[in-house]
PDB file of C-alpha atoms and ligand atoms in Angstrom:
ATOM      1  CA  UNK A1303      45.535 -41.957 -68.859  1.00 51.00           C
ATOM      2  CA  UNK A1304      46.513 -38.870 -67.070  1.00 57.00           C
ATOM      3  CA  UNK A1305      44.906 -35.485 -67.567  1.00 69.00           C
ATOM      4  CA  UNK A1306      47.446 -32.110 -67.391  1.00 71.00           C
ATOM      5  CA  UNK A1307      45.896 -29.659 -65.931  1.00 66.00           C
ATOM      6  CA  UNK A1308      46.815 -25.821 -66.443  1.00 75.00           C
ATOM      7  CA  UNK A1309      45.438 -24.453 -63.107  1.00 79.00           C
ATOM      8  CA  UNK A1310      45.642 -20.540 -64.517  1.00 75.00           C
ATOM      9  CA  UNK A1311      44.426 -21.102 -68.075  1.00 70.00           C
ATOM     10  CA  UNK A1312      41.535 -22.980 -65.735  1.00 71.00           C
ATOM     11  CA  UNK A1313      40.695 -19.823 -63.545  1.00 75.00           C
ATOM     12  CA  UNK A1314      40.975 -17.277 -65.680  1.00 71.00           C
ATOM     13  CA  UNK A1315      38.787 -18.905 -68.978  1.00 66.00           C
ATOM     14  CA  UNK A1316      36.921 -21.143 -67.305  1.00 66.00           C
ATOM     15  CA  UNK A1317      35.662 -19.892 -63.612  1.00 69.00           C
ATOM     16  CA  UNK A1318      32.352 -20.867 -65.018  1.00 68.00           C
ATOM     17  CA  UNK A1319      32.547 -23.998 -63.966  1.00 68.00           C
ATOM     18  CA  UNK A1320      32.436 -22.907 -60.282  1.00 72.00           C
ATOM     19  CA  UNK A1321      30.371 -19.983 -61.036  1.00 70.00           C
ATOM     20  CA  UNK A1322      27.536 -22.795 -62.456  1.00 73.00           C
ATOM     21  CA  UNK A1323      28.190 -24.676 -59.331  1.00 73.00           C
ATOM     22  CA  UNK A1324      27.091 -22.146 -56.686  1.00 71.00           C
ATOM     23  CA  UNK A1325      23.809 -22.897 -56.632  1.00 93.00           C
ATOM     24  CA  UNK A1326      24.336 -26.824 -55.936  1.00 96.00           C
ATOM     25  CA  UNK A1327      26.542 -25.719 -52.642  1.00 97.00           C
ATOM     26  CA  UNK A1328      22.745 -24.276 -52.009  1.00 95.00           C
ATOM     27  CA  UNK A1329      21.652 -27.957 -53.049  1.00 96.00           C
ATOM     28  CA  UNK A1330      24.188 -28.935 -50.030  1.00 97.00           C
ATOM     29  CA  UNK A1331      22.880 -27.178 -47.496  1.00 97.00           C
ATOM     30  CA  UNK A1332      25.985 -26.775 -45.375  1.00 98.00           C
ATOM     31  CA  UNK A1333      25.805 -26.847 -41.873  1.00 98.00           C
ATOM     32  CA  UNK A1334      28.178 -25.733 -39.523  1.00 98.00           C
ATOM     33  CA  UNK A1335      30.172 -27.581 -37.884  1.00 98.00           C
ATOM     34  CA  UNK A1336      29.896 -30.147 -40.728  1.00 98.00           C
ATOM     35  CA  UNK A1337      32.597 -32.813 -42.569  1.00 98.00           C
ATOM     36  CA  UNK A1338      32.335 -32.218 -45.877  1.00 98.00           C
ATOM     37  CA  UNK A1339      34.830 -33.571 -48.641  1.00 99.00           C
ATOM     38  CA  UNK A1340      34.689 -32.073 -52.011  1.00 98.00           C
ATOM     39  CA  UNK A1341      35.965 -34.552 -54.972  1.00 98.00           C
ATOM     40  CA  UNK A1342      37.333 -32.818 -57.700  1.00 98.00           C
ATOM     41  CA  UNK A1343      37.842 -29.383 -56.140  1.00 98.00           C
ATOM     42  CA  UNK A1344      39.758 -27.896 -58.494  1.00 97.00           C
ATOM     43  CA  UNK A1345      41.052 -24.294 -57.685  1.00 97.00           C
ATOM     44  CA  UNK A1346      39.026 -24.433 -54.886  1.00 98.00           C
ATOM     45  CA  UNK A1347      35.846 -21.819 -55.445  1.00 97.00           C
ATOM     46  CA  UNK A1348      33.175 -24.191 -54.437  1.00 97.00           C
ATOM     47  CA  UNK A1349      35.129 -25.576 -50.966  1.00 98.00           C
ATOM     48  CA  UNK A1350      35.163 -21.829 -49.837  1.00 98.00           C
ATOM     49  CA  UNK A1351      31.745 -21.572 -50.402  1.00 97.00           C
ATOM     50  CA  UNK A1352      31.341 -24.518 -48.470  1.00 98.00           C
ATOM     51  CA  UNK A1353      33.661 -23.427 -45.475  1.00 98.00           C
ATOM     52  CA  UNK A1354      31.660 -19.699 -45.647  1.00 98.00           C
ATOM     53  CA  UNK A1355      28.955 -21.561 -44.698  1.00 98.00           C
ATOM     54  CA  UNK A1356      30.927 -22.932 -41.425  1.00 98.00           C
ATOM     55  CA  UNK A1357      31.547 -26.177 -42.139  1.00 98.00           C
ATOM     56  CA  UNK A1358      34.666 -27.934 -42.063  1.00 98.00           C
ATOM     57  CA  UNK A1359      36.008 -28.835 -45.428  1.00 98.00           C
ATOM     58  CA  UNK A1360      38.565 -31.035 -47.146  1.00 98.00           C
ATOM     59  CA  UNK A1361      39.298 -30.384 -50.951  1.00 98.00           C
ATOM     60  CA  UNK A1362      40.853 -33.034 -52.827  1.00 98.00           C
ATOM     61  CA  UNK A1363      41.603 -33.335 -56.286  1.00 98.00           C
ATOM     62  CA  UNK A1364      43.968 -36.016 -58.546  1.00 98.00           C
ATOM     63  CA  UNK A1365      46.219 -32.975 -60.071  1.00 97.00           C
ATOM     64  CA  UNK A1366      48.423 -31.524 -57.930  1.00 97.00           C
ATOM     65  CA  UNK A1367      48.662 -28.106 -60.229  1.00 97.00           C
ATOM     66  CA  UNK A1368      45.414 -27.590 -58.784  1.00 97.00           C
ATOM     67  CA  UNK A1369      45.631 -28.649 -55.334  1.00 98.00           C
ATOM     68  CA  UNK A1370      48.775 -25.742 -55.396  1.00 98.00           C
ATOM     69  CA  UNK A1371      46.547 -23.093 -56.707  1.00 98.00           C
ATOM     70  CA  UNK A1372      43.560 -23.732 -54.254  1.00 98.00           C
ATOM     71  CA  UNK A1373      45.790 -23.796 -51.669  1.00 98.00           C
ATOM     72  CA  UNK A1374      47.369 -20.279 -52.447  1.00 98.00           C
ATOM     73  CA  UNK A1375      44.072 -18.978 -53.039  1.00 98.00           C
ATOM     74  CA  UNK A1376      42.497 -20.071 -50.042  1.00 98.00           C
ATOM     75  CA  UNK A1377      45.557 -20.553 -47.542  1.00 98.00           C
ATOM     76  CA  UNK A1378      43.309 -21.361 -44.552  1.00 98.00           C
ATOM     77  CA  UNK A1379      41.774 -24.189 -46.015  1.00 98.00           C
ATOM     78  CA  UNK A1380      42.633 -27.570 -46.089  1.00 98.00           C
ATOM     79  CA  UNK A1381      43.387 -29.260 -49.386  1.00 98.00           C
ATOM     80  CA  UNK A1382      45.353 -32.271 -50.739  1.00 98.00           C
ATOM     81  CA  UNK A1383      46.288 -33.875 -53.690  1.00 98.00           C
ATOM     82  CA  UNK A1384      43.967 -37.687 -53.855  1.00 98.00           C
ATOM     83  CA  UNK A1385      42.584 -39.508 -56.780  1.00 98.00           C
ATOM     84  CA  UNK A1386      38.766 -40.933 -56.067  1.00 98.00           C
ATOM     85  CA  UNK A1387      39.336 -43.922 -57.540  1.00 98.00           C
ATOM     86  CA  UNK A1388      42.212 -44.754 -54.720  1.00 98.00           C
ATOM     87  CA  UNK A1389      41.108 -41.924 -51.246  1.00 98.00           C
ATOM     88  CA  UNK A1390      40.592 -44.080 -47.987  1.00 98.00           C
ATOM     89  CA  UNK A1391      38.476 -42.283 -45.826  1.00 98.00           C
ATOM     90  CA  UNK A1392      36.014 -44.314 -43.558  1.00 98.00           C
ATOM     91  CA  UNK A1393      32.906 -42.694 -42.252  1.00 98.00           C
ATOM     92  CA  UNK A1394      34.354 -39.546 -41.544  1.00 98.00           C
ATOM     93  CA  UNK A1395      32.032 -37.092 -43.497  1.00 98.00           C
ATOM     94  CA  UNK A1396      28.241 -35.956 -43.480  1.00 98.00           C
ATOM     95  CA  UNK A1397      28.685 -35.205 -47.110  1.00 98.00           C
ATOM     96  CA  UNK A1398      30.561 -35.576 -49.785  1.00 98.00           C
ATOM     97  CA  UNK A1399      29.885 -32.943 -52.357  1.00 98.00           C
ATOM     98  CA  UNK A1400      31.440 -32.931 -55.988  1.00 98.00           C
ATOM     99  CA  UNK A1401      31.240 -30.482 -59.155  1.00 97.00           C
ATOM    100  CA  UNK A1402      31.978 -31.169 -62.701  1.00 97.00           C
ATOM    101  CA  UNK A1403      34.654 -33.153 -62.001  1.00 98.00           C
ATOM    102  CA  UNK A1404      32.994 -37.086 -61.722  1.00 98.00           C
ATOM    103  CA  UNK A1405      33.102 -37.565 -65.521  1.00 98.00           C
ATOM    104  CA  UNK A1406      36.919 -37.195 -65.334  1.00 97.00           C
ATOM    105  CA  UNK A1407      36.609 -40.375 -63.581  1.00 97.00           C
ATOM    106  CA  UNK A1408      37.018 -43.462 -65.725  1.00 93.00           C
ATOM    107  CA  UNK A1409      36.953 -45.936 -62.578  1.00 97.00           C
ATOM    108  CA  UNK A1410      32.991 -45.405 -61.287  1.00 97.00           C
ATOM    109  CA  UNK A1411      32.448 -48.299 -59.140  1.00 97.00           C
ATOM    110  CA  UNK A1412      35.620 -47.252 -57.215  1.00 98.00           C
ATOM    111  CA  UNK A1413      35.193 -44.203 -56.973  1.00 98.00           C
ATOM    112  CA  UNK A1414      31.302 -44.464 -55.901  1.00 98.00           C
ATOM    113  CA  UNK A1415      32.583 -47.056 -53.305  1.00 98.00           C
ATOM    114  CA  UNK A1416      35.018 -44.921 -51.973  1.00 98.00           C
ATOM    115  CA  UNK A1417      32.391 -42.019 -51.534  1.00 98.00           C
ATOM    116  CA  UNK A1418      29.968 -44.469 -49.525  1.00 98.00           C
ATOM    117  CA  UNK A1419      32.611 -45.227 -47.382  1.00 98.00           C
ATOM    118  CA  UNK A1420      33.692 -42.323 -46.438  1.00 98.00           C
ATOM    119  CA  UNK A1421      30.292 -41.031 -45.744  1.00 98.00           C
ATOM    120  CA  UNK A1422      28.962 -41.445 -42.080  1.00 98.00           C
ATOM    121  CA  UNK A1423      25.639 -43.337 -41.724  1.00 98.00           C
ATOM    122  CA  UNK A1424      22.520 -41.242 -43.490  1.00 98.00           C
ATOM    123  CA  UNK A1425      25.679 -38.880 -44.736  1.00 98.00           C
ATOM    124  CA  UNK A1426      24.629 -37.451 -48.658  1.00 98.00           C
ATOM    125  CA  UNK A1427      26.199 -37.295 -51.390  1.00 98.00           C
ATOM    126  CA  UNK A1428      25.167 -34.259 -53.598  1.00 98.00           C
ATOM    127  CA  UNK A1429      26.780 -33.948 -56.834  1.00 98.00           C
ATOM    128  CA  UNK A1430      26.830 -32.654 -60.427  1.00 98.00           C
ATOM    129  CA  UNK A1431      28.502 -33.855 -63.844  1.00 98.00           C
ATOM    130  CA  UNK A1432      27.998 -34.256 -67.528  1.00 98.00           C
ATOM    131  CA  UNK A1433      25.521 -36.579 -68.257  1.00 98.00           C
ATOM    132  CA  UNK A1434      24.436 -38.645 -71.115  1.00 98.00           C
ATOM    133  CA  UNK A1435      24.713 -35.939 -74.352  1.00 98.00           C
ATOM    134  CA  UNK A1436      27.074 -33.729 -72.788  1.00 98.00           C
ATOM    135  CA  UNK A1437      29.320 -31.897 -75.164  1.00 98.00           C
ATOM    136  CA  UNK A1438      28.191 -34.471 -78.254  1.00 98.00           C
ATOM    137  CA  UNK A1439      28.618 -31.480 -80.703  1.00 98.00           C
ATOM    138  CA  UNK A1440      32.086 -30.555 -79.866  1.00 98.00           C
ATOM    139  CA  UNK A1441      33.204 -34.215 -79.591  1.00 98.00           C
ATOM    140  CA  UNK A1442      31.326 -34.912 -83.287  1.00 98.00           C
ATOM    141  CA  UNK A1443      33.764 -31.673 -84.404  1.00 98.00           C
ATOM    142  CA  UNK A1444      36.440 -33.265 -82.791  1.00 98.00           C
ATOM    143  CA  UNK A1445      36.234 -36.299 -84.866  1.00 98.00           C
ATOM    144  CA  UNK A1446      34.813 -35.148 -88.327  1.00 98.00           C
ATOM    145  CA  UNK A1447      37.614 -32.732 -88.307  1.00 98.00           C
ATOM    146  CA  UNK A1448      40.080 -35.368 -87.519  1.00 98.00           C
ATOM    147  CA  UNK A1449      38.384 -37.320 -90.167  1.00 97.00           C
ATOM    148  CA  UNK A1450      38.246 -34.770 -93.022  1.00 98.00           C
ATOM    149  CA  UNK A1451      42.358 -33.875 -92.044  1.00 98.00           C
ATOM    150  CA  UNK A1452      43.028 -37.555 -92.409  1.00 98.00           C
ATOM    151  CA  UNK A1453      44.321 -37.575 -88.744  1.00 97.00           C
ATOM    152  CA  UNK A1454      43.926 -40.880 -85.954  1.00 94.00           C
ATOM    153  CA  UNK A1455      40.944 -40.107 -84.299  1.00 95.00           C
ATOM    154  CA  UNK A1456      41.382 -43.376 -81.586  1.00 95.00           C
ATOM    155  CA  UNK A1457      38.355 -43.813 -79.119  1.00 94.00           C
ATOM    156  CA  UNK A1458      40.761 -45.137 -76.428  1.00 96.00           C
ATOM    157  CA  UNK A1459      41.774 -41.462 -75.716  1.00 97.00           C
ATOM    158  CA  UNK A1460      38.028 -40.296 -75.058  1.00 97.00           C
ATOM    159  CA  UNK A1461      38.697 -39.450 -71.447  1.00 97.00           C
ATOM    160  CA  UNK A1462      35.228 -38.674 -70.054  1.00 98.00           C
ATOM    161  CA  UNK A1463      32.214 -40.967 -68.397  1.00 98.00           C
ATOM    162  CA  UNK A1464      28.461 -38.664 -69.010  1.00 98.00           C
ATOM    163  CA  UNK A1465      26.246 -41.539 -68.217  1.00 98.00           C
ATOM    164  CA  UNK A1466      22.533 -41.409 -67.956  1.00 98.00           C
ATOM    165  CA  UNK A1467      20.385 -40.980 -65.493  1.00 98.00           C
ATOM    166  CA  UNK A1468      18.822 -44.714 -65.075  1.00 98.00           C
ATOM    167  CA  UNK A1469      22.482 -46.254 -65.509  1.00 98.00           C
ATOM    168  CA  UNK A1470      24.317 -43.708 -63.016  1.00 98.00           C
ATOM    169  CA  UNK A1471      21.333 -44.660 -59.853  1.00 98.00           C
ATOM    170  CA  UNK A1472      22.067 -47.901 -60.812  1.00 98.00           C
ATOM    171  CA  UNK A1473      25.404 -47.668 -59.811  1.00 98.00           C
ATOM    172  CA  UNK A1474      24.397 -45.499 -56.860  1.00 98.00           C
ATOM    173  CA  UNK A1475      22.099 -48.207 -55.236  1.00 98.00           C
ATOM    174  CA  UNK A1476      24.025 -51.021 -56.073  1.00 98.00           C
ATOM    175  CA  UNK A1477      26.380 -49.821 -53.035  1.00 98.00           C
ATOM    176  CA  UNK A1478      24.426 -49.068 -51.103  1.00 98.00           C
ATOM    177  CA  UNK A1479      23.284 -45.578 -51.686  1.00 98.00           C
ATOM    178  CA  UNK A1480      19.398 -44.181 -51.661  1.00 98.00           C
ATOM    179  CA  UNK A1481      18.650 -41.949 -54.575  1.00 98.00           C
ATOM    180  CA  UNK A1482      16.468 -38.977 -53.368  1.00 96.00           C
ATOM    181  CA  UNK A1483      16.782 -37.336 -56.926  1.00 97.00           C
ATOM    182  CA  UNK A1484      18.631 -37.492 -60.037  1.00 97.00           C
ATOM    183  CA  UNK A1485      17.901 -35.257 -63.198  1.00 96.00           C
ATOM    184  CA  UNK A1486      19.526 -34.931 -66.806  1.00 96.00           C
ATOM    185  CA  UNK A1487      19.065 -31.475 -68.244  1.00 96.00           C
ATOM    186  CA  UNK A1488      20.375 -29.319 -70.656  1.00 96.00           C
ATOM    187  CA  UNK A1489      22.572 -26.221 -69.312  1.00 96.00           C
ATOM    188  CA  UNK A1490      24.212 -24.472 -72.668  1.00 96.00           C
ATOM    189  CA  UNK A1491      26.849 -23.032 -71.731  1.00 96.00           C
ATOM    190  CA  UNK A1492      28.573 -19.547 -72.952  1.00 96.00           C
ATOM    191  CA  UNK A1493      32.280 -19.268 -73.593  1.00 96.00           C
ATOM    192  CA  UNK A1494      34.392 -16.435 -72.241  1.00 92.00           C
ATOM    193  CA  UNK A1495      35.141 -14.548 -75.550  1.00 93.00           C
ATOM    194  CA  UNK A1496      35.380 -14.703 -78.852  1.00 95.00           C
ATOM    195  CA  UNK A1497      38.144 -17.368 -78.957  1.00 96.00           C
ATOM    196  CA  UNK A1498      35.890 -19.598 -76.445  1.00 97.00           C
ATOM    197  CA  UNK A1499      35.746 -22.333 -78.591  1.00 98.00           C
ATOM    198  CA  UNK A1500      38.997 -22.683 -79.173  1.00 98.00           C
ATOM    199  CA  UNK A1501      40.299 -22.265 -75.161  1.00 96.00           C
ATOM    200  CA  UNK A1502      37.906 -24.450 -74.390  1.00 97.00           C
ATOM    201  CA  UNK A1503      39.606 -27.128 -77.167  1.00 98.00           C
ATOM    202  CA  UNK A1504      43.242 -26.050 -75.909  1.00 97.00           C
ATOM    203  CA  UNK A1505      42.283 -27.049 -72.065  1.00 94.00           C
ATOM    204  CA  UNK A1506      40.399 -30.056 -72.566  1.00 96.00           C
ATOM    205  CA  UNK A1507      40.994 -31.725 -75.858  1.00 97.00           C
ATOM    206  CA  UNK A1508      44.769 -32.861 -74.853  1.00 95.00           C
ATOM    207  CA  UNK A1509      43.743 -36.262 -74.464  1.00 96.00           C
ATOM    208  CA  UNK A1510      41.856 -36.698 -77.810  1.00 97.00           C
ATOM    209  CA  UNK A1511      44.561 -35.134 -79.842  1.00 98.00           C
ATOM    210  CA  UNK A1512      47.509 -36.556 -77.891  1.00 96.00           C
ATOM    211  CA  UNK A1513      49.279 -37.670 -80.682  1.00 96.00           C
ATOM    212  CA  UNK A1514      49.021 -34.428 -83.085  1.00 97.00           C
ATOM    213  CA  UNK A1515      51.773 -32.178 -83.384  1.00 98.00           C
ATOM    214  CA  UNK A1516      51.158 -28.684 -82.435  1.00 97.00           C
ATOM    215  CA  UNK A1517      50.409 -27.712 -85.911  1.00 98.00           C
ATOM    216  CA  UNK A1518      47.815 -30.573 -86.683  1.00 98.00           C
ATOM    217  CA  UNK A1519      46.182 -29.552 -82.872  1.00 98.00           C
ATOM    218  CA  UNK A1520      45.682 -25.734 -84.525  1.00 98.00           C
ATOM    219  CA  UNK A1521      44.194 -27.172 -87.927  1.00 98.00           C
ATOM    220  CA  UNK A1522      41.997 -29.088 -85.564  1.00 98.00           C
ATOM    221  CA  UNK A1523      40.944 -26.284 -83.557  1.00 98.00           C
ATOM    222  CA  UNK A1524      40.012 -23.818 -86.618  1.00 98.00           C
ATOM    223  CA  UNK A1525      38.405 -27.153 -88.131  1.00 98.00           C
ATOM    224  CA  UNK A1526      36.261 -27.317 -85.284  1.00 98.00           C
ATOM    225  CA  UNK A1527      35.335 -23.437 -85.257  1.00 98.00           C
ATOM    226  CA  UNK A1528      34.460 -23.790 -88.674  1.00 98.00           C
ATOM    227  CA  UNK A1529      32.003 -26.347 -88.480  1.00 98.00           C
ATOM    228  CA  UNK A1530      30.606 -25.370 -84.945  1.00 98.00           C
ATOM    229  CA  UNK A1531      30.400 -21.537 -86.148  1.00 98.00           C
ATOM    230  CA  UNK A1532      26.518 -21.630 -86.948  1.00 97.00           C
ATOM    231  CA  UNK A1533      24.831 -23.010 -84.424  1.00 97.00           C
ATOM    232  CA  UNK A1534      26.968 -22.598 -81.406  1.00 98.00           C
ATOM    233  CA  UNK A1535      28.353 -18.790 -82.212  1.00 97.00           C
ATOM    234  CA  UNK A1536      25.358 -16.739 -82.079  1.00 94.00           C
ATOM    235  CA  UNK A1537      25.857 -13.100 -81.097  1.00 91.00           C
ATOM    236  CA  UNK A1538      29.369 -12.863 -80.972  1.00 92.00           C
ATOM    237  CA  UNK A1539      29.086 -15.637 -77.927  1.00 96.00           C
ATOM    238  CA  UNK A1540      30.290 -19.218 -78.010  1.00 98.00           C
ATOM    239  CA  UNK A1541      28.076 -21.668 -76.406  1.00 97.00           C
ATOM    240  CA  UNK A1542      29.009 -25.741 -75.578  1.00 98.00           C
ATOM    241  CA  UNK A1543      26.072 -28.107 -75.395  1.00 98.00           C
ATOM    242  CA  UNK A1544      26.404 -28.966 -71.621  1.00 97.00           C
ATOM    243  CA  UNK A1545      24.292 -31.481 -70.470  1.00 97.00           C
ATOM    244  CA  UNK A1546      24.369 -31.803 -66.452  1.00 97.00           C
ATOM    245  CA  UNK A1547      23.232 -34.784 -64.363  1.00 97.00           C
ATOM    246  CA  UNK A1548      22.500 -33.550 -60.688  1.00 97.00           C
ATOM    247  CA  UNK A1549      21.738 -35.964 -57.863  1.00 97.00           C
ATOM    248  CA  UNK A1550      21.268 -36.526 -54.000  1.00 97.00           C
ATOM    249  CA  UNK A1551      22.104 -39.591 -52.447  1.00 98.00           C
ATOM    250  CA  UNK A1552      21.759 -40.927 -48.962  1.00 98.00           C
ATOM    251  CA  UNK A1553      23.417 -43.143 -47.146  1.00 98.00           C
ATOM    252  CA  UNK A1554      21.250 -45.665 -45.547  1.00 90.00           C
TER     253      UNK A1554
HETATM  254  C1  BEZ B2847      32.012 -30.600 -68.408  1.00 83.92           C
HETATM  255  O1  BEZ B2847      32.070 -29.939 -67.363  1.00 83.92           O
HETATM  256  O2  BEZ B2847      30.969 -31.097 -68.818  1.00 83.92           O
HETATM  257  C2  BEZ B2847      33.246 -30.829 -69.203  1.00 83.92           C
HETATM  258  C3  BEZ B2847      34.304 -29.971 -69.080  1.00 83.92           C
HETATM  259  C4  BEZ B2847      35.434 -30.207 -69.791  1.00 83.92           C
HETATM  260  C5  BEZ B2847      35.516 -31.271 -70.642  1.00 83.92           C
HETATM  261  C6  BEZ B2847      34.443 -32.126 -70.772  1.00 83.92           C
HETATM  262  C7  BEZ B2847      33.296 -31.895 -70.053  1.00 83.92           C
END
């Protein structure tokens, strides 16, 4: 399953995803000097943060749409384009940081392999994604609105991972890794305007509706609004029922 990513549509309706993330680059503690791979960088925000901070950074990420735009943004930087699931570094980095991106991920144990390994000895691995509850509201409007329009609502095309906390340091220490923390909370979450909903539905719902025309897509979308509109549009303000798990992990 492939994700499309729209790199602008990303930055300009959706820079709080990096704006959230600041304060785990504080989480990181970057030295200077330091190896530090971000998985998932996206458009880049967070790996500049990380390079302000004087250490040495490599952004990857698995679409290449973003991989261009980081690298015009931030042309001194050093990105490229590598799915988790597949990267072969070997103990190359003192940490491997990653924001919102891990629940893209569908293969886990490879991907959490792959991070041990290319972590140096004691290296940590300091990350944050949705967890167990994250966005259930929207995805319930997804699929009572596909329901109610008569349209295929298939679970194959569900394209996140938001595991919870217990099951994720599981997976964590069964390579290898020594869990210093790991939380669940709830972060809600405000959308950029008053069509928030509905951007937020046209840049991530692609692989749920995959096989809706364009019209059935906008039935689904003002389906959605409608049945979202009183508890998660107070105020003139969107809001999606974000639920973040946040760890640090060592390498022992
Ligand atoms: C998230 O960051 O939790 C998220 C973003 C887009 C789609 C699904 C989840």
């Amino acid at each position: 399953m492939t994700t499309k990513w729209n790199a602008n549509l990303y930055d300009q309706k959706h820079d709080f995803v990096s704006k959230f993330g600041e304060n785990l680059v504080d989480l990181l503690a970057p030295q200077k000097h330091e190896h530090i791979l971000d998985v998932g960088c996206g458009t880049g925000d967070l790996a500049n943060e990380i390079a302000l901070a004087g250490a040495v950074v490599l952004g990857i990420d698995a679409s290449n749409d973003m991989i261009n735009s980081a690298q015009q943004k931030f042309p001194t930087l050093t990105f490229d384009t590598q799915d988790a699931a597949t990267m072969d570094y070997s103990h190359q980095f003192d940490a491997v940081f990653s924001n919102a991106a891990l629940h893209w991920m569908k293969q886990q144990e490879k991907v959490i392999d792959n991070i041990y390994r290319a972590l140096k000895q004691h290296g940590r691995f300091v990350a944050e994604m949705g967890g167990q509850g994250n966005i259930a509201s929207i995805v319930g409007a997804l699929r009572q609105s596909m329901e109610e329009l008569q349209l295929p609502y298939e679970e194959q095309y569900f394209p996140w991972y938001f595991p919870a906390a217990e099951e994720y340091q599981s997976m964590l220490e069964n390579v290898g890794f020594t869990v210093q923390m790991i939380t669940l909370y709830e972060r809600p979450t405000p959308l950029q305007g008053d069509d928030g909903l509905r951007n937020w539905l046209v840049m991530f719902s692609n692989n749920i509706l995959q096989q809706l025309n364009d019209d059935e897509k906008e039935l689904v979308y003002a389906k959605c609004e409608e049945l979202l509109q009183p508890t998660y549009y107070q105020d003139k303000q969107w809001i999606a029922d974000y639920w973040r798990l946040r760890f640090v992990a060592t390498k022992c």
